């Protein structure tokens, strides 16, 4: 085997691979012998089919499979061992592959185009952004205290449901309406093979659509409510995804009439304004009166505003760093690669129209990768789980009852969420945790101008 790199430009290169018979033939022969022991042919005893017959029947497909296996591993190993900073995936020269004579050739030549990103420099200290200082008002503080009293209230299980309750029960798909006409044999088989959806779920009434929520109020244990599944949640199929744990695609495909059979009701009654509440909210503080508690809440509210301030600041930091950092990209290669992986989904014109947004995202990925290495930023599995838990709780309105059953169910939802989409959810949350840590570092390194605004003014800024 021979492999070499031909640099076409600072951002474009070719990987050229030559395979000789000695590189692939031993594995091809080995697999053919394995097939001869496994395949059963009429006229031969099991495991006694001559390799020559197997080679005549399957030799070409085995050869192609083995060469593709060698190529994929060789390219990855070469890129890794030579520390090439590539973007996209290697693209084979299709015209060379089309000219291969798989029946006669012994030696093979392959050429792959790759896109390379040259080394680039970051100058964080020259990034200038605007931040804010927010003045708080009494009305906002009272709103927060009301939420705290609800969050730390007493969990009860009443007989009859009310608005804002959490309902536990069984969600079951009902059979489609039957026609008066006799169904065909094919449709009967299709119905028999399709298993109706059924699962126990937690149903937060504050997430149920306004158009159907009244059906769930005033019900008791074992009562049944019928609803079109896509009308159940305010957030549509995303709500189905979170409540059931099925993928977003499966949730979107779920259709028809469902019934919800109530098993249990959980309600949180607002906590009394006393020392017990103060200690639950601020465990490390010794707060004995309501005035001190309100002051502490004011401080915590400031921290909430700070999160929004940081969000706006982070967005500016990202935009400015991307704007000020010169990164050479293999643009034509990337467009070819996007067309290749999205064949049939997007036209070349659509790729051109969306390319600038793609480039910004790619540049930021390259920048964060460089910064992650420079600042030695890491994310543990426990940190990813905690971030996923906070994300899911935000989908339930920011809080959940703190009884053991709800906590256990929440942990199950978190674990399921992180394994969905073939690990894409885990990767997304992991990336978010890394970015949060990076921004914590970057906020102290960029130059900031501070503007003082009221809470109302700041909320308008956030909405813009």
PDB file of C-alpha atoms in Angstrom, residues 16-220:
ATOM      1  CA  UNK A  16      -3.908   9.320  -2.970  1.00  0.00           C
ATOM      2  CA  UNK A  17      -3.985   5.625  -2.107  1.00  0.00           C
ATOM      3  CA  UNK A  18      -2.591   2.723  -4.097  1.00  0.00           C
ATOM      4  CA  UNK A  19      -3.592  -0.812  -3.066  1.00  0.00           C
ATOM      5  CA  UNK A  20      -1.707  -3.885  -4.261  1.00  0.00           C
ATOM      6  CA  UNK A  21      -3.027  -7.438  -4.252  1.00  0.00           C
ATOM      7  CA  UNK A  22      -1.029  -8.250  -1.103  1.00  0.00           C
ATOM      8  CA  UNK A  23      -2.912  -5.503   0.792  1.00  0.00           C
ATOM      9  CA  UNK A  24      -6.352  -7.049   0.429  1.00  0.00           C
ATOM     10  CA  UNK A  25      -6.133 -10.598  -0.917  1.00  0.00           C
ATOM     11  CA  UNK A  26      -5.332 -12.408   2.383  1.00  0.00           C
ATOM     12  CA  UNK A  27      -8.503 -11.038   4.023  1.00  0.00           C
ATOM     13  CA  UNK A  28     -10.555 -11.742   0.891  1.00  0.00           C
ATOM     14  CA  UNK A  29      -9.413 -15.387   0.885  1.00  0.00           C
ATOM     15  CA  UNK A  30     -10.073 -15.649   4.609  1.00  0.00           C
ATOM     16  CA  UNK A  31     -13.661 -14.404   4.225  1.00  0.00           C
ATOM     17  CA  UNK A  32     -14.321 -16.695   1.281  1.00  0.00           C
ATOM     18  CA  UNK A  33     -13.212 -19.675   3.382  1.00  0.00           C
ATOM     19  CA  UNK A  34     -15.513 -18.518   6.177  1.00  0.00           C
ATOM     20  CA  UNK A  35     -18.429 -18.267   3.733  1.00  0.00           C
ATOM     21  CA  UNK A  36     -17.712 -21.763   2.421  1.00  0.00           C
ATOM     22  CA  UNK A  37     -18.257 -23.109   5.939  1.00  0.00           C
ATOM     23  CA  UNK A  38     -21.432 -21.085   6.517  1.00  0.00           C
ATOM     24  CA  UNK A  39     -23.291 -21.162   3.194  1.00  0.00           C
ATOM     25  CA  UNK A  40     -25.468 -24.127   2.298  1.00  0.00           C
ATOM     26  CA  UNK A  41     -25.808 -25.081  -1.369  1.00  0.00           C
ATOM     27  CA  UNK A  42     -27.806 -27.876  -2.888  1.00  0.00           C
ATOM     28  CA  UNK A  43     -25.574 -30.833  -3.694  1.00  0.00           C
ATOM     29  CA  UNK A  44     -23.014 -30.084  -0.992  1.00  0.00           C
ATOM     30  CA  UNK A  45     -22.891 -31.089   2.639  1.00  0.00           C
ATOM     31  CA  UNK A  46     -23.196 -28.192   5.147  1.00  0.00           C
ATOM     32  CA  UNK A  47     -19.827 -26.452   5.518  1.00  0.00           C
ATOM     33  CA  UNK A  48     -18.287 -28.371   2.592  1.00  0.00           C
ATOM     34  CA  UNK A  49     -18.921 -25.952  -0.306  1.00  0.00           C
ATOM     35  CA  UNK A  50     -15.616 -25.576  -2.217  1.00  0.00           C
ATOM     36  CA  UNK A  51     -14.045 -22.088  -1.832  1.00  0.00           C
ATOM     37  CA  UNK A  52     -13.665 -21.862  -5.625  1.00  0.00           C
ATOM     38  CA  UNK A  53     -17.456 -21.965  -6.031  1.00  0.00           C
ATOM     39  CA  UNK A  54     -17.939 -19.365  -3.303  1.00  0.00           C
ATOM     40  CA  UNK A  55     -15.326 -17.162  -4.972  1.00  0.00           C
ATOM     41  CA  UNK A  56     -17.095 -17.446  -8.327  1.00  0.00           C
ATOM     42  CA  UNK A  57     -20.452 -16.533  -6.743  1.00  0.00           C
ATOM     43  CA  UNK A  58     -19.439 -13.902  -4.170  1.00  0.00           C
ATOM     44  CA  UNK A  59     -15.807 -13.052  -4.868  1.00  0.00           C
ATOM     45  CA  UNK A  60     -16.425  -9.613  -6.384  1.00  0.00           C
ATOM     46  CA  UNK A  61     -18.713  -8.424  -3.575  1.00  0.00           C
ATOM     47  CA  UNK A  62     -16.249  -9.686  -0.955  1.00  0.00           C
ATOM     48  CA  UNK A  63     -13.407  -7.859  -2.751  1.00  0.00           C
ATOM     49  CA  UNK A  64     -15.319  -4.564  -2.929  1.00  0.00           C
ATOM     50  CA  UNK A  65     -16.342  -4.841   0.717  1.00  0.00           C
ATOM     51  CA  UNK A  66     -12.777  -5.523   1.876  1.00  0.00           C
ATOM     52  CA  UNK A  67     -11.252  -2.696  -0.186  1.00  0.00           C
ATOM     53  CA  UNK A  68     -13.847  -0.220   1.122  1.00  0.00           C
ATOM     54  CA  UNK A  69     -13.050  -1.376   4.654  1.00  0.00           C
ATOM     55  CA  UNK A  70      -9.314  -0.838   4.086  1.00  0.00           C
ATOM     56  CA  UNK A  71      -9.864   2.590   2.505  1.00  0.00           C
ATOM     57  CA  UNK A  72     -12.083   3.936   5.286  1.00  0.00           C
ATOM     58  CA  UNK A  73      -9.675   2.879   8.031  1.00  0.00           C
ATOM     59  CA  UNK A  74      -6.610   4.008   6.101  1.00  0.00           C
ATOM     60  CA  UNK A  75      -7.974   7.505   5.501  1.00  0.00           C
ATOM     61  CA  UNK A  76      -9.047   7.995   9.124  1.00  0.00           C
ATOM     62  CA  UNK A  77      -5.723   6.711  10.437  1.00  0.00           C
ATOM     63  CA  UNK A  78      -3.767   8.901   8.015  1.00  0.00           C
ATOM     64  CA  UNK A  79      -5.683  12.060   8.935  1.00  0.00           C
ATOM     65  CA  UNK A  80      -5.301  11.318  12.658  1.00  0.00           C
ATOM     66  CA  UNK A  81      -1.622  10.388  12.592  1.00  0.00           C
ATOM     67  CA  UNK A  82      -0.725  13.450  10.500  1.00  0.00           C
ATOM     68  CA  UNK A  83      -2.855  15.751  12.669  1.00  0.00           C
ATOM     69  CA  UNK A  84      -4.730  17.187   9.682  1.00  0.00           C
ATOM     70  CA  UNK A  85      -7.399  19.714  10.680  1.00  0.00           C
ATOM     71  CA  UNK A  86     -10.046  18.596   8.177  1.00  0.00           C
ATOM     72  CA  UNK A  87     -13.642  19.725   7.792  1.00  0.00           C
ATOM     73  CA  UNK A  88     -16.397  17.683   6.216  1.00  0.00           C
ATOM     74  CA  UNK A  89     -15.732  14.141   4.992  1.00  0.00           C
ATOM     75  CA  UNK A  90     -13.270  12.994   2.311  1.00  0.00           C
ATOM     76  CA  UNK A  91     -14.921  12.926  -1.129  1.00  0.00           C
ATOM     77  CA  UNK A  92     -13.807  10.183  -3.555  1.00  0.00           C
ATOM     78  CA  UNK A  93     -12.969  10.948  -7.191  1.00  0.00           C
ATOM     79  CA  UNK A  94     -15.972   9.142  -8.643  1.00  0.00           C
ATOM     80  CA  UNK A  95     -14.611   8.996 -12.211  1.00  0.00           C
ATOM     81  CA  UNK A  96     -11.668   6.842 -11.069  1.00  0.00           C
ATOM     82  CA  UNK A  97     -13.987   4.436  -9.263  1.00  0.00           C
ATOM     83  CA  UNK A  98     -16.247   4.165 -12.305  1.00  0.00           C
ATOM     84  CA  UNK A  99     -13.269   3.048 -14.446  1.00  0.00           C
ATOM     85  CA  UNK A 100     -12.298   0.133 -12.159  1.00  0.00           C
ATOM     86  CA  UNK A 101     -12.471  -3.349 -13.644  1.00  0.00           C
ATOM     87  CA  UNK A 102     -13.244  -5.409 -10.534  1.00  0.00           C
ATOM     88  CA  UNK A 103     -12.945  -8.690 -12.466  1.00  0.00           C
ATOM     89  CA  UNK A 104      -9.449  -8.177 -13.866  1.00  0.00           C
ATOM     90  CA  UNK A 105      -7.560  -5.507 -11.916  1.00  0.00           C
ATOM     91  CA  UNK A 106      -5.099  -6.444  -9.201  1.00  0.00           C
ATOM     92  CA  UNK A 107      -3.831  -2.990  -8.272  1.00  0.00           C
ATOM     93  CA  UNK A 108      -6.169  -0.097  -7.485  1.00  0.00           C
ATOM     94  CA  UNK A 109      -5.697   3.666  -7.314  1.00  0.00           C
ATOM     95  CA  UNK A 110      -8.023   5.904  -5.298  1.00  0.00           C
ATOM     96  CA  UNK A 111      -8.052   9.673  -4.840  1.00  0.00           C
ATOM     97  CA  UNK A 112      -9.990  11.537  -2.137  1.00  0.00           C
ATOM     98  CA  UNK A 113     -10.517  15.289  -1.912  1.00  0.00           C
ATOM     99  CA  UNK A 114     -10.272  16.734   1.591  1.00  0.00           C
ATOM    100  CA  UNK A 115     -10.882  20.194   3.004  1.00  0.00           C
ATOM    101  CA  UNK A 116      -8.223  21.501   5.387  1.00  0.00           C
ATOM    102  CA  UNK A 117      -8.314  24.434   7.810  1.00  0.00           C
ATOM    103  CA  UNK A 118      -4.922  26.140   8.226  1.00  0.00           C
ATOM    104  CA  UNK A 119      -3.808  27.289  11.679  1.00  0.00           C
ATOM    105  CA  UNK A 120      -5.510  30.513  12.783  1.00  0.00           C
ATOM    106  CA  UNK A 121      -4.996  33.002  15.606  1.00  0.00           C
ATOM    107  CA  UNK A 122      -7.459  34.254  18.236  1.00  0.00           C
ATOM    108  CA  UNK A 123      -7.263  37.705  19.823  1.00  0.00           C
ATOM    109  CA  UNK A 124      -9.877  37.662  22.585  1.00  0.00           C
ATOM    110  CA  UNK A 125      -8.623  40.754  24.415  1.00  0.00           C
ATOM    111  CA  UNK A 126      -9.546  43.083  21.530  1.00  0.00           C
ATOM    112  CA  UNK A 127     -13.191  41.956  21.541  1.00  0.00           C
ATOM    113  CA  UNK A 128     -15.478  44.804  22.739  1.00  0.00           C
ATOM    114  CA  UNK A 129     -19.093  44.159  23.854  1.00  0.00           C
ATOM    115  CA  UNK A 130     -21.964  45.794  25.787  1.00  0.00           C
ATOM    116  CA  UNK A 131     -23.353  44.464  29.063  1.00  0.00           C
ATOM    117  CA  UNK A 132     -26.140  45.640  31.398  1.00  0.00           C
ATOM    118  CA  UNK A 133     -26.902  46.383  35.035  1.00  0.00           C
ATOM    119  CA  UNK A 134     -30.602  45.956  35.903  1.00  0.00           C
ATOM    120  CA  UNK A 135     -32.529  47.810  38.634  1.00  0.00           C
ATOM    121  CA  UNK A 136     -35.182  45.600  40.265  1.00  0.00           C
ATOM    122  CA  UNK A 137     -38.794  46.483  41.206  1.00  0.00           C
ATOM    123  CA  UNK A 138     -41.135  45.284  44.004  1.00  0.00           C
ATOM    124  CA  UNK A 139     -43.691  43.672  41.664  1.00  0.00           C
ATOM    125  CA  UNK A 140     -41.099  41.339  40.216  1.00  0.00           C
ATOM    126  CA  UNK A 141     -39.898  40.342  43.672  1.00  0.00           C
ATOM    127  CA  UNK A 142     -43.479  39.470  44.760  1.00  0.00           C
ATOM    128  CA  UNK A 143     -43.893  37.302  41.660  1.00  0.00           C
ATOM    129  CA  UNK A 144     -40.721  35.385  42.510  1.00  0.00           C
ATOM    130  CA  UNK A 145     -41.798  34.877  46.138  1.00  0.00           C
ATOM    131  CA  UNK A 146     -45.109  33.435  44.921  1.00  0.00           C
ATOM    132  CA  UNK A 147     -43.234  30.931  42.762  1.00  0.00           C
ATOM    133  CA  UNK A 148     -40.951  30.003  45.667  1.00  0.00           C
ATOM    134  CA  UNK A 149     -43.907  29.339  47.975  1.00  0.00           C
ATOM    135  CA  UNK A 150     -45.371  27.048  45.328  1.00  0.00           C
ATOM    136  CA  UNK A 151     -42.097  25.248  44.683  1.00  0.00           C
ATOM    137  CA  UNK A 152     -41.510  24.539  48.392  1.00  0.00           C
ATOM    138  CA  UNK A 153     -45.138  23.950  49.242  1.00  0.00           C
ATOM    139  CA  UNK A 154     -46.637  20.794  50.663  1.00  0.00           C
ATOM    140  CA  UNK A 155     -47.268  17.961  48.219  1.00  0.00           C
ATOM    141  CA  UNK A 156     -50.779  16.561  48.547  1.00  0.00           C
ATOM    142  CA  UNK A 157     -52.802  14.025  46.587  1.00  0.00           C
ATOM    143  CA  UNK A 158     -56.366  15.367  46.384  1.00  0.00           C
ATOM    144  CA  UNK A 159     -59.348  13.425  45.117  1.00  0.00           C
ATOM    145  CA  UNK A 160     -60.278  15.933  42.397  1.00  0.00           C
ATOM    146  CA  UNK A 161     -57.960  17.675  39.917  1.00  0.00           C
ATOM    147  CA  UNK A 162     -57.560  21.435  39.590  1.00  0.00           C
ATOM    148  CA  UNK A 163     -55.671  23.757  37.243  1.00  0.00           C
ATOM    149  CA  UNK A 164     -51.901  23.503  37.704  1.00  0.00           C
ATOM    150  CA  UNK A 165     -51.970  19.944  39.090  1.00  0.00           C
ATOM    151  CA  UNK A 166     -49.711  17.121  37.953  1.00  0.00           C
ATOM    152  CA  UNK A 167     -51.637  14.056  36.843  1.00  0.00           C
ATOM    153  CA  UNK A 168     -50.239  10.527  36.738  1.00  0.00           C
ATOM    154  CA  UNK A 169     -52.057   8.082  34.534  1.00  0.00           C
ATOM    155  CA  UNK A 170     -52.137   5.767  31.545  1.00  0.00           C
ATOM    156  CA  UNK A 171     -52.146   7.216  28.017  1.00  0.00           C
ATOM    157  CA  UNK A 172     -53.646   4.789  25.518  1.00  0.00           C
ATOM    158  CA  UNK A 173     -54.247   4.964  21.787  1.00  0.00           C
ATOM    159  CA  UNK A 174     -57.779   4.109  20.731  1.00  0.00           C
ATOM    160  CA  UNK A 175     -58.572   2.072  17.609  1.00  0.00           C
ATOM    161  CA  UNK A 176     -59.367   4.082  14.499  1.00  0.00           C
ATOM    162  CA  UNK A 177     -63.047   4.437  13.654  1.00  0.00           C
ATOM    163  CA  UNK A 178     -64.238   1.355  11.810  1.00  0.00           C
ATOM    164  CA  UNK A 179     -65.992   1.702   8.462  1.00  0.00           C
ATOM    165  CA  UNK A 180     -69.354   0.106   7.703  1.00  0.00           C
ATOM    166  CA  UNK A 181     -67.699  -1.530   4.709  1.00  0.00           C
ATOM    167  CA  UNK A 182     -65.988  -4.842   5.280  1.00  0.00           C
ATOM    168  CA  UNK A 183     -62.236  -4.185   5.478  1.00  0.00           C
ATOM    169  CA  UNK A 184     -59.941  -5.912   3.020  1.00  0.00           C
ATOM    170  CA  UNK A 185     -57.713  -8.772   4.109  1.00  0.00           C
ATOM    171  CA  UNK A 186     -54.651  -6.511   3.659  1.00  0.00           C
ATOM    172  CA  UNK A 187     -56.059  -3.789   5.909  1.00  0.00           C
ATOM    173  CA  UNK A 188     -56.979  -6.393   8.544  1.00  0.00           C
ATOM    174  CA  UNK A 189     -53.397  -7.688   8.546  1.00  0.00           C
ATOM    175  CA  UNK A 190     -52.037  -4.139   8.753  1.00  0.00           C
ATOM    176  CA  UNK A 191     -54.254  -3.382  11.760  1.00  0.00           C
ATOM    177  CA  UNK A 192     -53.256  -6.614  13.458  1.00  0.00           C
ATOM    178  CA  UNK A 193     -49.540  -5.852  13.030  1.00  0.00           C
ATOM    179  CA  UNK A 194     -49.793  -2.267  14.322  1.00  0.00           C
ATOM    180  CA  UNK A 195     -49.631  -2.262  18.126  1.00  0.00           C
ATOM    181  CA  UNK A 196     -51.579   0.620  19.736  1.00  0.00           C
ATOM    182  CA  UNK A 197     -49.470   3.023  21.803  1.00  0.00           C
ATOM    183  CA  UNK A 198     -49.893   2.744  25.583  1.00  0.00           C
ATOM    184  CA  UNK A 199     -47.735   4.189  28.365  1.00  0.00           C
ATOM    185  CA  UNK A 200     -47.933   5.600  31.896  1.00  0.00           C
ATOM    186  CA  UNK A 201     -47.072   9.317  31.849  1.00  0.00           C
ATOM    187  CA  UNK A 202     -46.784  12.408  34.015  1.00  0.00           C
ATOM    188  CA  UNK A 203     -49.155  15.104  32.690  1.00  0.00           C
ATOM    189  CA  UNK A 204     -48.483  18.688  33.933  1.00  0.00           C
ATOM    190  CA  UNK A 205     -51.747  20.579  33.398  1.00  0.00           C
ATOM    191  CA  UNK A 206     -49.873  23.851  32.915  1.00  0.00           C
ATOM    192  CA  UNK A 207     -48.433  22.321  29.713  1.00  0.00           C
ATOM    193  CA  UNK A 208     -51.773  21.057  28.362  1.00  0.00           C
ATOM    194  CA  UNK A 209     -53.328  23.030  25.476  1.00  0.00           C
ATOM    195  CA  UNK A 210     -55.897  25.648  26.471  1.00  0.00           C
ATOM    196  CA  UNK A 211     -58.408  24.084  24.079  1.00  0.00           C
ATOM    197  CA  UNK A 212     -58.526  20.764  25.985  1.00  0.00           C
ATOM    198  CA  UNK A 213     -57.250  21.479  29.516  1.00  0.00           C
ATOM    199  CA  UNK A 214     -60.783  21.865  30.927  1.00  0.00           C
ATOM    200  CA  UNK A 215     -61.385  18.156  30.249  1.00  0.00           C
ATOM    201  CA  UNK A 216     -58.685  17.304  32.800  1.00  0.00           C
ATOM    202  CA  UNK A 217     -60.016  19.591  35.547  1.00  0.00           C
ATOM    203  CA  UNK A 218     -62.496  18.180  38.030  1.00  0.00           C
ATOM    204  CA  UNK A 219     -61.670  14.532  37.319  1.00  0.00           C
ATOM    205  CA  UNK A 220     -60.954  11.787  39.866  1.00  0.00           C
TER     206      UNK A 220
END
